[in-house]
PDB file of C-alpha atoms in Angstrom:
ATOM      1  CA  MET A  17      98.894 -41.619 -64.853  1.00  0.00           C
ATOM      2  CA  GLY A  18      98.310 -40.096 -61.595  1.00  0.00           C
ATOM      3  CA  GLU A  19     102.272 -39.611 -60.409  1.00  0.00           C
ATOM      4  CA  THR A  20     103.620 -37.688 -57.034  1.00  0.00           C
ATOM      5  CA  ARG A  21     107.487 -37.135 -58.148  1.00  0.00           C
ATOM      6  CA  LYS A  22     109.828 -35.527 -55.572  1.00  0.00           C
ATOM      7  CA  ARG A  23     113.635 -35.986 -56.629  1.00  0.00           C
ATOM      8  CA  SER A  24     116.458 -34.596 -54.170  1.00  0.00           C
ATOM      9  CA  VAL A  25     120.053 -34.408 -55.935  1.00  0.00           C
ATOM     10  CA  LEU A  26     123.446 -34.156 -53.794  1.00  0.00           C
ATOM     11  CA  GLY A  27     125.646 -32.492 -56.790  1.00  0.00           C
ATOM     12  CA  ARG A  28     128.539 -32.056 -56.783  1.00  0.00           C
ATOM     13  CA  THR A  29     129.194 -28.554 -55.424  1.00  0.00           C
ATOM     14  CA  GLY A  30     126.910 -30.472 -52.104  1.00  0.00           C
ATOM     15  CA  ALA A  31     123.697 -27.660 -52.850  1.00  0.00           C
ATOM     16  CA  THR A  32     120.105 -29.653 -53.061  1.00  0.00           C
ATOM     17  CA  LEU A  33     117.772 -29.224 -55.560  1.00  0.00           C
ATOM     18  CA  VAL A  34     114.438 -30.368 -54.420  1.00  0.00           C
ATOM     19  CA  LEU A  35     111.719 -30.807 -57.662  1.00  0.00           C
ATOM     20  CA  SER A  36     107.803 -32.000 -56.691  1.00  0.00           C
ATOM     21  CA  ALA A  37     106.116 -32.564 -60.085  1.00  0.00           C
ATOM     22  CA  VAL A  38     102.259 -33.632 -60.234  1.00  0.00           C
ATOM     23  CA  LEU A  39     101.400 -34.897 -63.138  1.00  0.00           C
ATOM     24  CA  GLY A  40      97.983 -35.737 -64.793  1.00  0.00           C
ATOM     25  CA  CYS A  41      95.163 -38.997 -63.686  1.00  0.00           C
ATOM     26  CA  ALA A  42      95.079 -41.686 -65.787  1.00  0.00           C
ATOM     27  CA  PRO A  43      91.384 -44.069 -66.020  1.00  0.00           C
ATOM     28  CA  GLY A  44      89.866 -46.620 -62.855  1.00  0.00           C
ATOM     29  CA  PRO A  45      91.804 -49.105 -61.937  1.00  0.00           C
ATOM     30  CA  ALA A  46      92.501 -52.265 -63.903  1.00  0.00           C
ATOM     31  CA  ASP A  47      93.309 -55.565 -63.731  1.00  0.00           C
ATOM     32  CA  ALA A  48      97.410 -56.832 -63.430  1.00  0.00           C
ATOM     33  CA  ALA A  49      96.465 -58.600 -66.692  1.00  0.00           C
ATOM     34  CA  ASP A  50      95.487 -55.443 -68.238  1.00  0.00           C
ATOM     35  CA  VAL A  51      98.420 -53.979 -67.803  1.00  0.00           C
ATOM     36  CA  SER A  52     101.742 -54.174 -70.102  1.00  0.00           C
ATOM     37  CA  ILE A  53     105.272 -51.914 -69.669  1.00  0.00           C
ATOM     38  CA  ALA A  54     108.169 -51.460 -71.904  1.00  0.00           C
ATOM     39  CA  ALA A  55     111.049 -51.093 -71.297  1.00  0.00           C
ATOM     40  CA  ALA A  56     112.020 -47.065 -72.351  1.00  0.00           C
ATOM     41  CA  ALA A  57     115.355 -45.432 -72.990  1.00  0.00           C
ATOM     42  CA  TYR A  58     115.997 -42.876 -69.620  1.00  0.00           C
ATOM     43  CA  ALA A  59     112.473 -44.017 -67.863  1.00  0.00           C
ATOM     44  CA  VAL A  60     111.831 -46.739 -64.854  1.00  0.00           C
ATOM     45  CA  GLN A  61     109.107 -47.884 -64.435  1.00  0.00           C
ATOM     46  CA  GLY A  62     106.297 -49.865 -63.710  1.00  0.00           C
ATOM     47  CA  ARG A  63     103.177 -51.498 -61.317  1.00  0.00           C
ATOM     48  CA  VAL A  64     102.766 -52.135 -57.537  1.00  0.00           C
ATOM     49  CA  VAL A  65      99.592 -55.136 -57.145  1.00  0.00           C
ATOM     50  CA  ASN A  66      99.103 -56.902 -53.746  1.00  0.00           C
ATOM     51  CA  SER A  67      99.049 -60.562 -53.873  1.00  0.00           C
ATOM     52  CA  ALA A  68      96.082 -60.711 -56.036  1.00  0.00           C
ATOM     53  CA  GLY A  69      97.284 -59.429 -58.598  1.00  0.00           C
ATOM     54  CA  ARG A  70      95.145 -56.128 -57.236  1.00  0.00           C
ATOM     55  CA  PRO A  71      96.891 -52.398 -57.707  1.00  0.00           C
ATOM     56  CA  VAL A  72      97.856 -50.689 -54.877  1.00  0.00           C
ATOM     57  CA  GLU A  73      97.730 -46.969 -54.832  1.00  0.00           C
ATOM     58  CA  GLY A  74     100.017 -44.437 -52.835  1.00  0.00           C
ATOM     59  CA  ALA A  75     103.730 -46.988 -52.421  1.00  0.00           C
ATOM     60  CA  LYS A  76     106.482 -44.978 -52.467  1.00  0.00           C
ATOM     61  CA  VAL A  77     109.023 -45.728 -55.257  1.00  0.00           C
ATOM     62  CA  VAL A  78     112.393 -44.750 -54.743  1.00  0.00           C
ATOM     63  CA  VAL A  79     114.612 -44.619 -57.876  1.00  0.00           C
ATOM     64  CA  LYS A  80     118.829 -44.673 -56.200  1.00  0.00           C
ATOM     65  CA  ASP A  81     121.612 -43.224 -58.147  1.00  0.00           C
ATOM     66  CA  ARG A  82     123.894 -45.546 -57.288  1.00  0.00           C
ATOM     67  CA  ARG A  83     126.953 -42.574 -57.395  1.00  0.00           C
ATOM     68  CA  TYR A  84     125.644 -40.066 -55.559  1.00  0.00           C
ATOM     69  CA  TYR A  85     124.667 -39.499 -51.509  1.00  0.00           C
ATOM     70  CA  ASN A  86     121.025 -38.212 -51.560  1.00  0.00           C
ATOM     71  CA  SER A  87     120.511 -38.879 -55.016  1.00  0.00           C
ATOM     72  CA  ASP A  88     116.698 -40.117 -54.170  1.00  0.00           C
ATOM     73  CA  ILE A  89     113.366 -40.156 -57.192  1.00  0.00           C
ATOM     74  CA  VAL A  90     110.978 -40.743 -55.243  1.00  0.00           C
ATOM     75  CA  LEU A  91     106.948 -41.231 -56.065  1.00  0.00           C
ATOM     76  CA  LEU A  92     103.814 -42.165 -55.591  1.00  0.00           C
ATOM     77  CA  SER A  93     101.830 -45.232 -57.123  1.00  0.00           C
ATOM     78  CA  ASP A  94      98.536 -43.998 -58.762  1.00  0.00           C
ATOM     79  CA  ARG A  95      95.349 -45.401 -58.516  1.00  0.00           C
ATOM     80  CA  ASN A  96      95.638 -47.984 -60.745  1.00  0.00           C
ATOM     81  CA  GLY A  97      99.230 -49.304 -59.122  1.00  0.00           C
ATOM     82  CA  LEU A  98     101.388 -47.333 -62.060  1.00  0.00           C
ATOM     83  CA  TYR A  99     104.200 -44.809 -61.579  1.00  0.00           C
ATOM     84  CA  ARG A 100     106.891 -43.303 -63.822  1.00  0.00           C
ATOM     85  CA  THR A 101     110.190 -41.300 -63.851  1.00  0.00           C
ATOM     86  CA  ARG A 102     112.105 -39.551 -66.199  1.00  0.00           C
ATOM     87  CA  LEU A 103     116.374 -40.068 -65.791  1.00  0.00           C
ATOM     88  CA  PRO A 104     119.168 -37.879 -66.839  1.00  0.00           C
ATOM     89  CA  HIS A 105     120.593 -38.741 -69.989  1.00  0.00           C
ATOM     90  CA  GLU A 106     124.142 -39.293 -67.905  1.00  0.00           C
ATOM     91  CA  PRO A 107     125.473 -42.446 -68.112  1.00  0.00           C
ATOM     92  CA  SER A 108     124.513 -43.599 -64.585  1.00  0.00           C
ATOM     93  CA  SER A 109     122.398 -47.182 -62.769  1.00  0.00           C
ATOM     94  CA  TRP A 110     119.773 -46.821 -60.979  1.00  0.00           C
ATOM     95  CA  VAL A 111     118.679 -49.498 -57.677  1.00  0.00           C
ATOM     96  CA  VAL A 112     114.471 -49.606 -57.415  1.00  0.00           C
ATOM     97  CA  SER A 113     113.195 -50.003 -54.792  1.00  0.00           C
ATOM     98  CA  ALA A 114     109.549 -49.806 -52.209  1.00  0.00           C
ATOM     99  CA  SER A 115     107.221 -49.449 -49.403  1.00  0.00           C
ATOM    100  CA  VAL A 116     103.715 -49.457 -49.117  1.00  0.00           C
ATOM    101  CA  THR A 117     102.461 -47.840 -45.375  1.00  0.00           C
ATOM    102  CA  ARG A 118      99.049 -48.715 -43.620  1.00  0.00           C
ATOM    103  CA  GLN A 119      96.831 -47.518 -41.395  1.00  0.00           C
ATOM    104  CA  PHE A 120      95.194 -50.507 -39.693  1.00  0.00           C
ATOM    105  CA  ASN A 121      93.315 -51.172 -36.106  1.00  0.00           C
ATOM    106  CA  GLY A 122      94.802 -47.706 -35.449  1.00  0.00           C
ATOM    107  CA  ARG A 123      98.120 -48.132 -35.707  1.00  0.00           C
ATOM    108  CA  GLN A 124     100.660 -47.649 -38.305  1.00  0.00           C
ATOM    109  CA  TYR A 125     102.644 -49.936 -40.852  1.00  0.00           C
ATOM    110  CA  THR A 126     105.242 -49.721 -42.791  1.00  0.00           C
ATOM    111  CA  PHE A 127     105.787 -52.881 -45.767  1.00  0.00           C
ATOM    112  CA  ASP A 128     108.856 -53.701 -48.043  1.00  0.00           C
ATOM    113  CA  LEU A 129     108.044 -55.122 -51.549  1.00  0.00           C
ATOM    114  CA  GLU A 130     109.123 -57.357 -53.460  1.00  0.00           C
ATOM    115  CA  PRO A 131     111.161 -56.555 -56.196  1.00  0.00           C
ATOM    116  CA  SER A 132     110.196 -58.565 -59.972  1.00  0.00           C
ATOM    117  CA  SER A 133     113.705 -58.010 -59.857  1.00  0.00           C
ATOM    118  CA  THR A 134     116.750 -56.809 -57.465  1.00  0.00           C
ATOM    119  CA  ALA A 135     119.464 -55.968 -60.970  1.00  0.00           C
ATOM    120  CA  SER A 136     119.484 -51.965 -60.682  1.00  0.00           C
ATOM    121  CA  VAL A 137     118.662 -50.420 -64.240  1.00  0.00           C
ATOM    122  CA  ARG A 138     121.727 -48.739 -66.240  1.00  0.00           C
ATOM    123  CA  ALA A 139     120.053 -45.030 -66.836  1.00  0.00           C
ATOM    124  CA  SER A 140     120.662 -45.623 -71.195  1.00  0.00           C
ATOM    125  CA  ALA A 141     118.683 -49.082 -71.471  1.00  0.00           C
ATOM    126  CA  GLY A 142     116.002 -47.645 -69.042  1.00  0.00           C
ATOM    127  CA  GLY A 143     113.832 -50.212 -67.078  1.00  0.00           C
ATOM    128  CA  VAL A 144     110.624 -51.938 -65.734  1.00  0.00           C
ATOM    129  CA  ARG A 145     110.069 -52.600 -62.346  1.00  0.00           C
ATOM    130  CA  ASN A 146     107.190 -53.882 -60.367  1.00  0.00           C
ATOM    131  CA  PHE A 147     105.990 -54.721 -57.196  1.00  0.00           C
ATOM    132  CA  THR A 148     103.850 -56.360 -54.945  1.00  0.00           C
ATOM    133  CA  TRP A 149     102.597 -56.209 -51.126  1.00  0.00           C
ATOM    134  CA  ARG A 150     102.973 -60.055 -49.946  1.00  0.00           C
ATOM    135  CA  VAL A 151     101.579 -60.797 -46.138  1.00  0.00           C
ATOM    136  CA  THR A 152     103.963 -63.565 -45.980  1.00  0.00           C
ATOM    137  CA  GLY A 153     107.208 -65.878 -48.160  1.00  0.00           C
ATOM    138  CA  ARG A 154     110.487 -65.148 -47.833  1.00  0.00           C
ATOM    139  CA  ARG A 155     112.201 -61.659 -48.731  1.00  0.00           C
ATOM    140  CA  PRO A 156     114.497 -62.306 -51.909  1.00  0.00           C
ATOM    141  CA  GLY A 157     117.901 -62.786 -50.525  1.00  0.00           C
ATOM    142  CA  THR A 158     120.182 -65.293 -48.233  1.00  0.00           C
ATOM    143  CA  ASP A 159     119.291 -63.341 -44.839  1.00  0.00           C
ATOM    144  CA  GLY A 160     116.150 -65.204 -43.932  1.00  0.00           C
ATOM    145  CA  ARG A 161     113.778 -62.453 -43.649  1.00  0.00           C
ATOM    146  CA  TYR A 162     110.376 -62.538 -44.022  1.00  0.00           C
ATOM    147  CA  TYR A 163     107.716 -60.374 -45.454  1.00  0.00           C
ATOM    148  CA  GLY A 164     105.206 -62.015 -42.627  1.00  0.00           C
ATOM    149  CA  GLY A 165     105.838 -60.949 -38.210  1.00  0.00           C
ATOM    150  CA  LEU A 166     106.910 -62.385 -36.086  1.00  0.00           C
ATOM    151  CA  VAL A 167     105.237 -63.720 -32.863  1.00  0.00           C
ATOM    152  CA  ALA A 168     107.921 -64.191 -29.750  1.00  0.00           C
ATOM    153  CA  THR A 169     107.916 -65.857 -26.410  1.00  0.00           C
ATOM    154  CA  ASN A 170     109.166 -66.005 -23.015  1.00  0.00           C
ATOM    155  CA  LEU A 171     108.674 -68.866 -20.604  1.00  0.00           C
ATOM    156  CA  TRP A 172     107.934 -67.924 -17.157  1.00  0.00           C
ATOM    157  CA  PHE A 173     110.373 -70.647 -15.417  1.00  0.00           C
ATOM    158  CA  ASP A 174     107.561 -71.106 -13.322  1.00  0.00           C
ATOM    159  CA  ASN A 175     105.533 -74.115 -11.399  1.00  0.00           C
ATOM    160  CA  LEU A 176     107.669 -75.885 -13.887  1.00  0.00           C
ATOM    161  CA  PRO A 177     105.797 -80.107 -13.630  1.00  0.00           C
ATOM    162  CA  GLU A 178     109.539 -81.097 -16.034  1.00  0.00           C
ATOM    163  CA  ASN A 179     112.241 -79.643 -17.670  1.00  0.00           C
ATOM    164  CA  VAL A 180     110.958 -78.025 -20.536  1.00  0.00           C
ATOM    165  CA  ASP A 181     112.644 -76.054 -23.197  1.00  0.00           C
ATOM    166  CA  GLN A 182     111.367 -72.483 -24.844  1.00  0.00           C
ATOM    167  CA  GLU A 183     110.880 -74.279 -28.495  1.00  0.00           C
ATOM    168  CA  ASN A 184     108.504 -76.812 -27.154  1.00  0.00           C
ATOM    169  CA  VAL A 185     105.393 -73.928 -26.777  1.00  0.00           C
ATOM    170  CA  ARG A 186     103.488 -73.891 -29.386  1.00  0.00           C
ATOM    171  CA  LEU A 187     101.045 -70.617 -30.536  1.00  0.00           C
ATOM    172  CA  THR A 188      96.983 -70.953 -32.260  1.00  0.00           C
ATOM    173  CA  MET A 189      96.464 -67.914 -34.089  1.00  0.00           C
ATOM    174  CA  THR A 190      92.730 -66.786 -34.652  1.00  0.00           C
ATOM    175  CA  PRO A 191      92.231 -63.901 -36.910  1.00  0.00           C
ATOM    176  CA  VAL A 192      90.621 -61.322 -35.567  1.00  0.00           C
ATOM    177  CA  GLY A 193      89.165 -60.230 -38.862  1.00  0.00           C
ATOM    178  CA  PRO A 194      90.285 -59.180 -42.160  1.00  0.00           C
ATOM    179  CA  LEU A 195      94.196 -59.200 -42.497  1.00  0.00           C
ATOM    180  CA  ILE A 196      95.665 -55.875 -43.405  1.00  0.00           C
ATOM    181  CA  ASP A 197      95.494 -56.155 -46.496  1.00  0.00           C
ATOM    182  CA  GLY A 198      91.871 -56.714 -46.272  1.00  0.00           C
ATOM    183  CA  SER A 199      92.043 -61.455 -47.536  1.00  0.00           C
ATOM    184  CA  LYS A 200      90.436 -63.332 -45.031  1.00  0.00           C
ATOM    185  CA  GLY A 201      92.937 -64.752 -42.815  1.00  0.00           C
ATOM    186  CA  ARG A 202      93.555 -68.390 -41.403  1.00  0.00           C
ATOM    187  CA  VAL A 203      94.435 -69.969 -38.476  1.00  0.00           C
ATOM    188  CA  VAL A 204      98.325 -70.444 -37.620  1.00  0.00           C
ATOM    189  CA  SER A 205      98.261 -73.449 -35.215  1.00  0.00           C
ATOM    190  CA  GLY A 206     101.265 -75.631 -33.952  1.00  0.00           C
ATOM    191  CA  ARG A 207     104.024 -74.224 -35.714  1.00  0.00           C
ATOM    192  CA  GLU A 208     107.169 -75.138 -34.331  1.00  0.00           C
ATOM    193  CA  PRO A 209     109.341 -71.522 -33.677  1.00  0.00           C
ATOM    194  CA  VAL A 210     113.478 -70.531 -34.597  1.00  0.00           C
ATOM    195  CA  TYR A 211     115.471 -68.878 -32.453  1.00  0.00           C
ATOM    196  CA  THR A 212     115.744 -64.707 -33.429  1.00  0.00           C
ATOM    197  CA  ASP A 213     116.998 -61.741 -32.269  1.00  0.00           C
ATOM    198  CA  SER A 214     113.860 -61.626 -30.720  1.00  0.00           C
ATOM    199  CA  GLY A 215     114.182 -65.039 -29.091  1.00  0.00           C
ATOM    200  CA  TRP A 216     112.125 -68.120 -29.719  1.00  0.00           C
ATOM    201  CA  ALA A 217     108.674 -66.878 -31.993  1.00  0.00           C
ATOM    202  CA  VAL A 218     107.029 -68.492 -34.929  1.00  0.00           C
ATOM    203  CA  VAL A 219     108.069 -66.393 -38.631  1.00  0.00           C
ATOM    204  CA  ASP A 220     106.075 -65.184 -41.319  1.00  0.00           C
ATOM    205  CA  VAL A 221     102.817 -64.658 -39.713  1.00  0.00           C
ATOM    206  CA  PRO A 222     100.679 -61.938 -42.041  1.00  0.00           C
ATOM    207  CA  LEU A 223      99.780 -59.073 -40.526  1.00  0.00           C
ATOM    208  CA  GLY A 224      96.377 -58.570 -38.702  1.00  0.00           C
ATOM    209  CA  ARG A 225      94.850 -58.894 -35.268  1.00  0.00           C
ATOM    210  CA  TYR A 226      94.640 -62.406 -33.806  1.00  0.00           C
ATOM    211  CA  ARG A 227      93.728 -64.283 -30.884  1.00  0.00           C
ATOM    212  CA  ILE A 228      96.207 -66.108 -29.129  1.00  0.00           C
ATOM    213  CA  THR A 229      96.099 -69.401 -26.580  1.00  0.00           C
ATOM    214  CA  ALA A 230      99.441 -71.559 -25.887  1.00  0.00           C
ATOM    215  CA  THR A 231     100.550 -74.808 -24.552  1.00  0.00           C
ATOM    216  CA  TYR A 232     103.294 -76.703 -23.951  1.00  0.00           C
ATOM    217  CA  ARG A 233     104.323 -80.700 -26.187  1.00  0.00           C
ATOM    218  CA  SER A 234     106.519 -82.347 -23.641  1.00  0.00           C
ATOM    219  CA  ALA A 235     109.495 -83.412 -25.939  1.00  0.00           C
ATOM    220  CA  ASP A 236     109.609 -86.803 -23.168  1.00  0.00           C
ATOM    221  CA  SER A 237     106.668 -87.807 -21.930  1.00  0.00           C
ATOM    222  CA  GLY A 238     103.880 -85.860 -24.742  1.00  0.00           C
ATOM    223  CA  LYS A 239     101.585 -84.683 -22.753  1.00  0.00           C
ATOM    224  CA  VAL A 240     100.245 -81.444 -23.398  1.00  0.00           C
ATOM    225  CA  TYR A 241     100.112 -78.717 -21.635  1.00  0.00           C
ATOM    226  CA  PRO A 242      97.644 -75.675 -21.747  1.00  0.00           C
ATOM    227  CA  LEU A 243      99.968 -72.033 -20.647  1.00  0.00           C
ATOM    228  CA  GLN A 244      98.642 -68.967 -19.824  1.00  0.00           C
ATOM    229  CA  VAL A 245      99.619 -65.892 -21.540  1.00  0.00           C
ATOM    230  CA  LYS A 246      99.864 -62.264 -21.538  1.00  0.00           C
ATOM    231  CA  LEU A 247     101.699 -59.430 -23.777  1.00  0.00           C
ATOM    232  CA  THR A 248     104.545 -58.095 -22.962  1.00  0.00           C
ATOM    233  CA  GLY A 249     105.071 -55.008 -20.346  1.00  0.00           C
ATOM    234  CA  SER A 250     100.986 -56.674 -19.489  1.00  0.00           C
ATOM    235  CA  SER A 251      99.946 -56.585 -15.469  1.00  0.00           C
ATOM    236  CA  SER A 252      97.993 -60.361 -15.614  1.00  0.00           C
ATOM    237  CA  PHE A 253      97.706 -63.536 -17.599  1.00  0.00           C
ATOM    238  CA  GLY A 254      94.614 -65.186 -18.647  1.00  0.00           C
ATOM    239  CA  SER A 255      93.783 -68.323 -21.137  1.00  0.00           C
ATOM    240  CA  GLN A 256      94.183 -66.094 -24.022  1.00  0.00           C
ATOM    241  CA  VAL A 257      94.838 -62.581 -25.163  1.00  0.00           C
ATOM    242  CA  THR A 258      94.120 -60.405 -28.266  1.00  0.00           C
ATOM    243  CA  ALA A 259      97.042 -59.058 -30.281  1.00  0.00           C
ATOM    244  CA  ASP A 260      98.385 -55.806 -32.324  1.00  0.00           C
ATOM    245  CA  PHE A 261     101.794 -56.556 -33.950  1.00  0.00           C
ATOM    246  CA  GLU A 262     103.715 -53.149 -33.233  1.00  0.00           C
ATOM    247  CA  GLN A 263     106.420 -51.390 -36.006  1.00  0.00           C
ATOM    248  CA  SER A 264     109.883 -53.252 -35.598  1.00  0.00           C
ATOM    249  CA  GLY A 265     111.886 -51.634 -37.819  1.00  0.00           C
ATOM    250  CA  THR A 266     110.975 -52.663 -41.546  1.00  0.00           C
ATOM    251  CA  ASN A 267     109.406 -55.672 -39.480  1.00  0.00           C
ATOM    252  CA  GLN A 268     106.465 -55.951 -37.392  1.00  0.00           C
ATOM    253  CA  ARG A 269     106.331 -58.318 -34.099  1.00  0.00           C
ATOM    254  CA  ILE A 270     104.308 -59.692 -31.012  1.00  0.00           C
ATOM    255  CA  ARG A 271     106.128 -60.177 -27.954  1.00  0.00           C
ATOM    256  CA  LEU A 272     104.289 -61.860 -25.752  1.00  0.00           C
ATOM    257  CA  GLU A 273     104.874 -63.707 -21.724  1.00  0.00           C
ATOM    258  CA  VAL A 274     103.591 -68.156 -21.413  1.00  0.00           C
ATOM    259  CA  ARG A 275     103.698 -69.462 -18.501  1.00  0.00           C
ATOM    260  CA  PHE A 276     102.291 -72.649 -16.415  1.00  0.00           C
ATOM    261  CA  ALA A 277      99.560 -71.563 -14.222  1.00  0.00           C
TER     262      ALA A 277
END
């Protein structure tokens, strides 16, 4: 198994120890169904795959000791998506998380991965924590976050034909090329926006490059008005815009301005 292992331990004396080791390579890539992983005492191991079940190489896996600050073991998944690390023979408990960073259309994006379990691992029992790279879907927990990005719109109150509400803006987003994970994207259209910390936005949009148009549907008359659209910060409006996501913390977003013609 190809594995890059780095451990930084903040010991009781405050000294920092950095240990790096590179282990041997495994055979070529295999499907998720070809790999069965059993828990072993004083070890954490698992596999990283994409939503189609194919292995993800180079995912960053962080194994964190719950007792000490900056006591992380940091690993990279190998070409079969596998990782493994030994744990100290101590009565400790460890939390495992993972992320993947990829270049796409000249930009860099980082994604949190979905764990097979969010429970901590007791060192004496060991544990298996598998991860899946999802480009859409709700994240574990109750914070209302998604693996997909958000597309926020700010409606200009110019040339208004009637009283308007931001939440009645509707977007049509057509993929331009494949999504970041190589899968084929689908048109995202007509979805109702929700209010977020970025304003009114369509949430959980798989990361890709999109050609975007916008309309406004009147709640009173049912009439549909075409809107002009532009990226926030750009100089001029048009009937459509081609947009890439920007990294924003641990999420991705597109910010748009829209107005009546």
